[in-house]
Tab-separated table of C-alpha atoms in Angstrom:
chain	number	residue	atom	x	y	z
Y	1	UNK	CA	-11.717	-7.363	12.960
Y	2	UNK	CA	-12.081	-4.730	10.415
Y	3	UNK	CA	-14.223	-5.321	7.410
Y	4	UNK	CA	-15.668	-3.535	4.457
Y	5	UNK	CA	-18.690	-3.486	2.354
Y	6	UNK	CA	-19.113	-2.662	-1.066
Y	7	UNK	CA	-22.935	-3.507	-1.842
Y	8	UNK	CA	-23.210	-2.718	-4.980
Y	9	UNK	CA	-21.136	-5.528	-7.416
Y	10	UNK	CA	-21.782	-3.536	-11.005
Y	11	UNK	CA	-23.479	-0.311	-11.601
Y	12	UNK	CA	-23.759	0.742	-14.974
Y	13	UNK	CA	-24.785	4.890	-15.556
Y	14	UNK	CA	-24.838	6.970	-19.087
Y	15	UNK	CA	-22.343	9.232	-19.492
Y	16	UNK	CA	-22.566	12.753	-18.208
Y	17	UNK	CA	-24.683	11.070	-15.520
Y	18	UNK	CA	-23.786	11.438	-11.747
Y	19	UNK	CA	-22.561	8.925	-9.771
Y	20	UNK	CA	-22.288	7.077	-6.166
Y	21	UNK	CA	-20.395	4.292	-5.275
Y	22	UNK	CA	-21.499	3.047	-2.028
Y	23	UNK	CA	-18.856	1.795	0.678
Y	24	UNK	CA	-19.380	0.830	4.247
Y	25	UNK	CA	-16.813	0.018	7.041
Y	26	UNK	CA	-16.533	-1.706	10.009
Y	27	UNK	CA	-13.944	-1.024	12.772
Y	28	UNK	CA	-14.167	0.272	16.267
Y	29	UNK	CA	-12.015	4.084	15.537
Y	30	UNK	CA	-11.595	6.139	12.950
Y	31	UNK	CA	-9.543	4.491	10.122
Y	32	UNK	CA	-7.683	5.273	7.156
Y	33	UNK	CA	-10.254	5.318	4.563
Y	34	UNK	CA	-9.396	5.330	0.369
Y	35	UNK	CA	-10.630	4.480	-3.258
Y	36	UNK	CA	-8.347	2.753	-5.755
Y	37	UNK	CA	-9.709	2.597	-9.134
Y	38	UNK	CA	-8.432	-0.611	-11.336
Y	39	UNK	CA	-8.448	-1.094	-14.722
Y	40	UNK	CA	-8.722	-3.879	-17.161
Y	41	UNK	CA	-5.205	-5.813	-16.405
Y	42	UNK	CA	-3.950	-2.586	-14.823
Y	43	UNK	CA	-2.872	-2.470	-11.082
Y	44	UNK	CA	-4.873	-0.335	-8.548
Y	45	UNK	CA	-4.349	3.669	-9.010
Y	46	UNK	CA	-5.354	5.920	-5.759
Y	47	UNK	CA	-7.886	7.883	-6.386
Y	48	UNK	CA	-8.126	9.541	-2.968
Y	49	UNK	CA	-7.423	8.873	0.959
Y	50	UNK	CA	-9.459	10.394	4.130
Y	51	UNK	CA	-7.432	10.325	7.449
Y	52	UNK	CA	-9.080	12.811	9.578
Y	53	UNK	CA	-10.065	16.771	9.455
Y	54	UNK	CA	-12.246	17.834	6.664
Y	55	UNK	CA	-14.782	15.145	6.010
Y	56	UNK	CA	-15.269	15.664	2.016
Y	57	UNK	CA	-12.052	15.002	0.549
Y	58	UNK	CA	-11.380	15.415	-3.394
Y	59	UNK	CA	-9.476	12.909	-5.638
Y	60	UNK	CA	-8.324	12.864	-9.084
Y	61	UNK	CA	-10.356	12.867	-12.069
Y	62	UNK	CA	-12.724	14.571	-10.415
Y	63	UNK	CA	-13.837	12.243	-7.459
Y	64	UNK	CA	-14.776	12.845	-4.123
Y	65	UNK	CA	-15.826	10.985	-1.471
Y	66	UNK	CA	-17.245	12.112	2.122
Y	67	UNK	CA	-17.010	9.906	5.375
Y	68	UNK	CA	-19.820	9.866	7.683
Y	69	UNK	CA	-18.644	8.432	11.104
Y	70	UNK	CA	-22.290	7.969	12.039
Y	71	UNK	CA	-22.664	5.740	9.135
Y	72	UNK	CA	-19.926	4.240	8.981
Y	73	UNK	CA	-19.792	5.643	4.875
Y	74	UNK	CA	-17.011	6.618	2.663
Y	75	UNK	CA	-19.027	6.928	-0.678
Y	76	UNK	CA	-17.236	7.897	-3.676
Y	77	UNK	CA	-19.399	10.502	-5.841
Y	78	UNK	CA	-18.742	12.020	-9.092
Y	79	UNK	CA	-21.229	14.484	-10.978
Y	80	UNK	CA	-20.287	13.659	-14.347
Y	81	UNK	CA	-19.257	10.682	-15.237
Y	82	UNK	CA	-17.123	9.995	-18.245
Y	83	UNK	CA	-16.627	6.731	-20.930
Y	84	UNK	CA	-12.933	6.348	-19.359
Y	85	UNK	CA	-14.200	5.951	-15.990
Y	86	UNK	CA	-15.244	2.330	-16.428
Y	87	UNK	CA	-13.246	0.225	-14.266
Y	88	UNK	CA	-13.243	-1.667	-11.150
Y	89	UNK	CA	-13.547	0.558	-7.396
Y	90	UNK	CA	-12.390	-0.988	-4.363
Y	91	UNK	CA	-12.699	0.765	-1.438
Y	92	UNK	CA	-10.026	0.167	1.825
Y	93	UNK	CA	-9.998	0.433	5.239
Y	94	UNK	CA	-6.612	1.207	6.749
Y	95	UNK	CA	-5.919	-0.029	10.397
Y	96	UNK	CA	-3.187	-0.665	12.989
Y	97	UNK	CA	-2.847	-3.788	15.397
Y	98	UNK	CA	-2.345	-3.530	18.815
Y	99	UNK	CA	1.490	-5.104	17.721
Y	100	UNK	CA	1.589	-1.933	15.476
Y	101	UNK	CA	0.908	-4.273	12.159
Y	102	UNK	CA	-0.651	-2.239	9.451
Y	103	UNK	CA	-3.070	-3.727	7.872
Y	104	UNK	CA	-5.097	-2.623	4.421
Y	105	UNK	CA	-8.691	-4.201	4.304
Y	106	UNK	CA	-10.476	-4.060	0.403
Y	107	UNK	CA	-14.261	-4.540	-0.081
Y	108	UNK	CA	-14.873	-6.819	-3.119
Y	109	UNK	CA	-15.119	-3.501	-5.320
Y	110	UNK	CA	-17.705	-1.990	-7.763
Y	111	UNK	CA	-17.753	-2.790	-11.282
Y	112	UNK	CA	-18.430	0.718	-13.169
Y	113	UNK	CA	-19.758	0.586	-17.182
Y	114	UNK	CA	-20.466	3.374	-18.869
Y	115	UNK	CA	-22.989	3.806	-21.434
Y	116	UNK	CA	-22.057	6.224	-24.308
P	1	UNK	CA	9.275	7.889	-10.422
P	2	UNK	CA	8.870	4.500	-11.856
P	3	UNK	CA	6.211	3.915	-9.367
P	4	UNK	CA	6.395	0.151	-8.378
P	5	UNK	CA	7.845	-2.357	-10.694
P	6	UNK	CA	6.887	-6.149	-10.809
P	7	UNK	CA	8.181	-9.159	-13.519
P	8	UNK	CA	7.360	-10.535	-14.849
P	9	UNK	CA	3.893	-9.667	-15.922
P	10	UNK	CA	2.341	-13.323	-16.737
P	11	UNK	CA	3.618	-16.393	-15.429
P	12	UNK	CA	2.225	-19.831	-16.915
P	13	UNK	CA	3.250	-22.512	-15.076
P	14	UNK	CA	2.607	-26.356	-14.589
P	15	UNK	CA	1.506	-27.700	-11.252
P	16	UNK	CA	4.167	-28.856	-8.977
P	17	UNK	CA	6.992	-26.328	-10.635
P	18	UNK	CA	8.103	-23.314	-8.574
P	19	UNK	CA	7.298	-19.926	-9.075
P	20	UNK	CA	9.166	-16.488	-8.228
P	21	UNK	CA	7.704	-13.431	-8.321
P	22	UNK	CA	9.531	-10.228	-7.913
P	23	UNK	CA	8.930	-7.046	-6.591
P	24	UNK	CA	10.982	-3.314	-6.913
P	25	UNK	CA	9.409	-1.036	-4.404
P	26	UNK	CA	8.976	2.961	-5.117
P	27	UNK	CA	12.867	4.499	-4.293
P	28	UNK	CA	12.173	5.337	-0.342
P	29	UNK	CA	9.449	3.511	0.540
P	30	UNK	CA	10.167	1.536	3.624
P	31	UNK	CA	6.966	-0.608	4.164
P	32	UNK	CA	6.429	-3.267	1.392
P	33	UNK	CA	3.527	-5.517	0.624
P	34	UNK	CA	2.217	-8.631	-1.117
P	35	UNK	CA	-1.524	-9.021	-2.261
P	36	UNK	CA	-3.243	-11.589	-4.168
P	37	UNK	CA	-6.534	-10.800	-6.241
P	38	UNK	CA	-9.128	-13.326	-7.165
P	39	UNK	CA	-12.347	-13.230	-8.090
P	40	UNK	CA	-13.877	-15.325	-5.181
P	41	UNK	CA	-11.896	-13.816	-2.337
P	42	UNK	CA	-11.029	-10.275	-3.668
P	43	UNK	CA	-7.843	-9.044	-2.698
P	44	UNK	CA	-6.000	-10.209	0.013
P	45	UNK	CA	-3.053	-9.473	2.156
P	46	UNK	CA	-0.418	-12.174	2.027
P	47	UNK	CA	2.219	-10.508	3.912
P	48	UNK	CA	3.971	-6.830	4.884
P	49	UNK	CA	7.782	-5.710	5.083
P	50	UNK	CA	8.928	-3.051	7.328
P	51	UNK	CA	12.122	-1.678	6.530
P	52	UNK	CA	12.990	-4.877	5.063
P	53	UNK	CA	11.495	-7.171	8.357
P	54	UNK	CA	8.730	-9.357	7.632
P	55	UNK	CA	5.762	-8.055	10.092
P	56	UNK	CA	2.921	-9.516	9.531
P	57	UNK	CA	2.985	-12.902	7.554
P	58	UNK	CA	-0.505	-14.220	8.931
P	59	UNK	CA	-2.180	-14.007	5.449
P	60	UNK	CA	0.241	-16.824	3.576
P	61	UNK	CA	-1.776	-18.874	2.802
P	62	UNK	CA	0.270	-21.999	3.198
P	63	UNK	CA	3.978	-22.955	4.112
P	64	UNK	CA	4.517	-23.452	0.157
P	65	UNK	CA	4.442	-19.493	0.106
P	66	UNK	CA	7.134	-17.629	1.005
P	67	UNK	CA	8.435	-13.869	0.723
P	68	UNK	CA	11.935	-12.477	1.332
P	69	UNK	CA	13.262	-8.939	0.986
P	70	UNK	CA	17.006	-9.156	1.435
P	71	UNK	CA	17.008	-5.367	0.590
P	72	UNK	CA	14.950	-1.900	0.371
P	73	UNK	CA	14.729	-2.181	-3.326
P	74	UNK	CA	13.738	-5.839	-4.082
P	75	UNK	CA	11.798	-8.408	-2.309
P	76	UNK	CA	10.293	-11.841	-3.867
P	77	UNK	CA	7.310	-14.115	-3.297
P	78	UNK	CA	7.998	-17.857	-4.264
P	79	UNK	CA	5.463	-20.651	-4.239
P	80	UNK	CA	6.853	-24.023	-3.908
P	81	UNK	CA	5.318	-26.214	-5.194
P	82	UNK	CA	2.433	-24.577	-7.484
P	83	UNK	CA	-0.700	-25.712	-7.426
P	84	UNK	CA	-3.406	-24.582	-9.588
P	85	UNK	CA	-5.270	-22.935	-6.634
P	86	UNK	CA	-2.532	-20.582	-6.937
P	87	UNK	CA	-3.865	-19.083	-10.260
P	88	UNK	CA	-4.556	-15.416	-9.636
P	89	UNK	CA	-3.169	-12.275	-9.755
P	90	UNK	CA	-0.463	-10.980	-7.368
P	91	UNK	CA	0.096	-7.472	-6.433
P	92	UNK	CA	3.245	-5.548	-4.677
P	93	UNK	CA	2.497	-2.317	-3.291
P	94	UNK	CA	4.704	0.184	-1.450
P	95	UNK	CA	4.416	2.985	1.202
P	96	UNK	CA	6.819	4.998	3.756
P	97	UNK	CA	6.249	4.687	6.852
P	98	UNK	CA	7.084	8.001	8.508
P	99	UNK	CA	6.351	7.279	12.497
P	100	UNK	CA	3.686	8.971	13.823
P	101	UNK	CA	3.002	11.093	10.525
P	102	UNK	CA	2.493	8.226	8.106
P	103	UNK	CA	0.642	8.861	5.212
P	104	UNK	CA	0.397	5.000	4.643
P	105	UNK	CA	-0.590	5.560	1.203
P	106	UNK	CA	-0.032	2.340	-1.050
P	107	UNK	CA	0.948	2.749	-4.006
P	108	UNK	CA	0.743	-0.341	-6.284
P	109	UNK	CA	2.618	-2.372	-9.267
P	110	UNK	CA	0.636	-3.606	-12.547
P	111	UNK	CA	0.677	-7.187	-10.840
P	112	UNK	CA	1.614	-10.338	-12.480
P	113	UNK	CA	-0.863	-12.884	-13.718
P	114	UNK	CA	-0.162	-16.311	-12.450
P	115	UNK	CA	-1.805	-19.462	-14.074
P	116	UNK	CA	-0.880	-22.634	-12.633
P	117	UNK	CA	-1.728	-25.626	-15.463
């Protein structure tokens, strides 16, 4: 079964620092791969979505994140971070049964403060 | 758009009542599904709609959960009877499903805050 990590549970970084959230997946082919970004009592907002070709793929709000299939990585990087970026990152695997279910795995996600 | 639309937003409730949840999917999104978010399991899958046929139920977690989409643009998830376990938020989330070329993008609703007394 598919899984994913997220092994960091809270990073805090000042602002106008860079930053990397660190994801991991398990699953034996290439999946879907996103972010979603979640606010305080908000729902979950996509912040970008790899499904093949060009490994570095750019989000909103100036996010990126690059999969490495060798390491089984989708980490989310920004190089400057700002105040309203503190929220809650999950990252998601995306994968199909063999009965053609679609399934959407989250890791636990990455708390994100932001020190003015 | 509206994007996805769920009510209502908070939902106190005392044990052994029943609960209904409901769900308006994006305008043309054909695949439809449920999540639940808590802090000591995360999010979770409950269950997924595909043009308007439940496909993949395996994450309810009991038989006093169940979800019904009697059309593209609504679906519900009851819980009969509530139990405080059942405290969490739940999330709808919609896609389209376009055969081979699917995006499968989810896009999701603001969720609604259950808290079973």
């Amino acid at each position: 079964a598919q899984s994913v990590t997220q092994p960091d549970i809270h990073i805090t970084v000042s602002e106008g620092a860079s930053l990397e959230l660190r994801c991991n997946y398990s699953y034996g082919a290439t999946p879907y791969l996103f972010w979603y970004v979640q606010s305080p009592g908000q729902g979950l907002q996509l912040l970008l979505k790899y499904f093949s070709g060009d490994t570095l793929v750019q989000g909103i709000k100036g996010f990126e994140a690059e999969f490495k299939r060798s390491q089984s990585s989708f980490n989310l990087r920004k190089p400057s971070v700002h105040w309203s970026d503190a929220a809650e990152y999950f990252c998601a695997v995306g994968t199909y049964s063999g009965a053609g279910s679609y399934q959407l795995t989250f890791g636990k996600g990455t708390k994100l403060s932001v020190i003015p | 758009d509206a994007g996805v639309i769920q009510s209502p937003r908070h939902e106190v409730t005392e044990m052994g009542q029943e609960v209904t949840l409901r769900c308006k999917p994006i305008s043309g999104h054909n695949s439809l599904f449920w999540y639940r978010q808590t802090m000591m399991r995360g999010l979770e899958l409950l269950i997924y709609f595909n043009n308007n046929v439940p496909i993949d139920d395996s994450g309810m977690p009991e038989d006093r959960f169940s979800a019904k989409m009697p059309n593209a643009s609504f679906s519900t998830l009851k819980i009969q009877p509530s139990e405080p376990r059942d405290s969490a938020v739940y999330f709808c989330a919609s896609s389209l499903k376009a055969g081979g070329a699917s995006t499968d993008t989810q896009y999701f609703g603001p969720g609604t805050r259950l808290t079973v007394l």
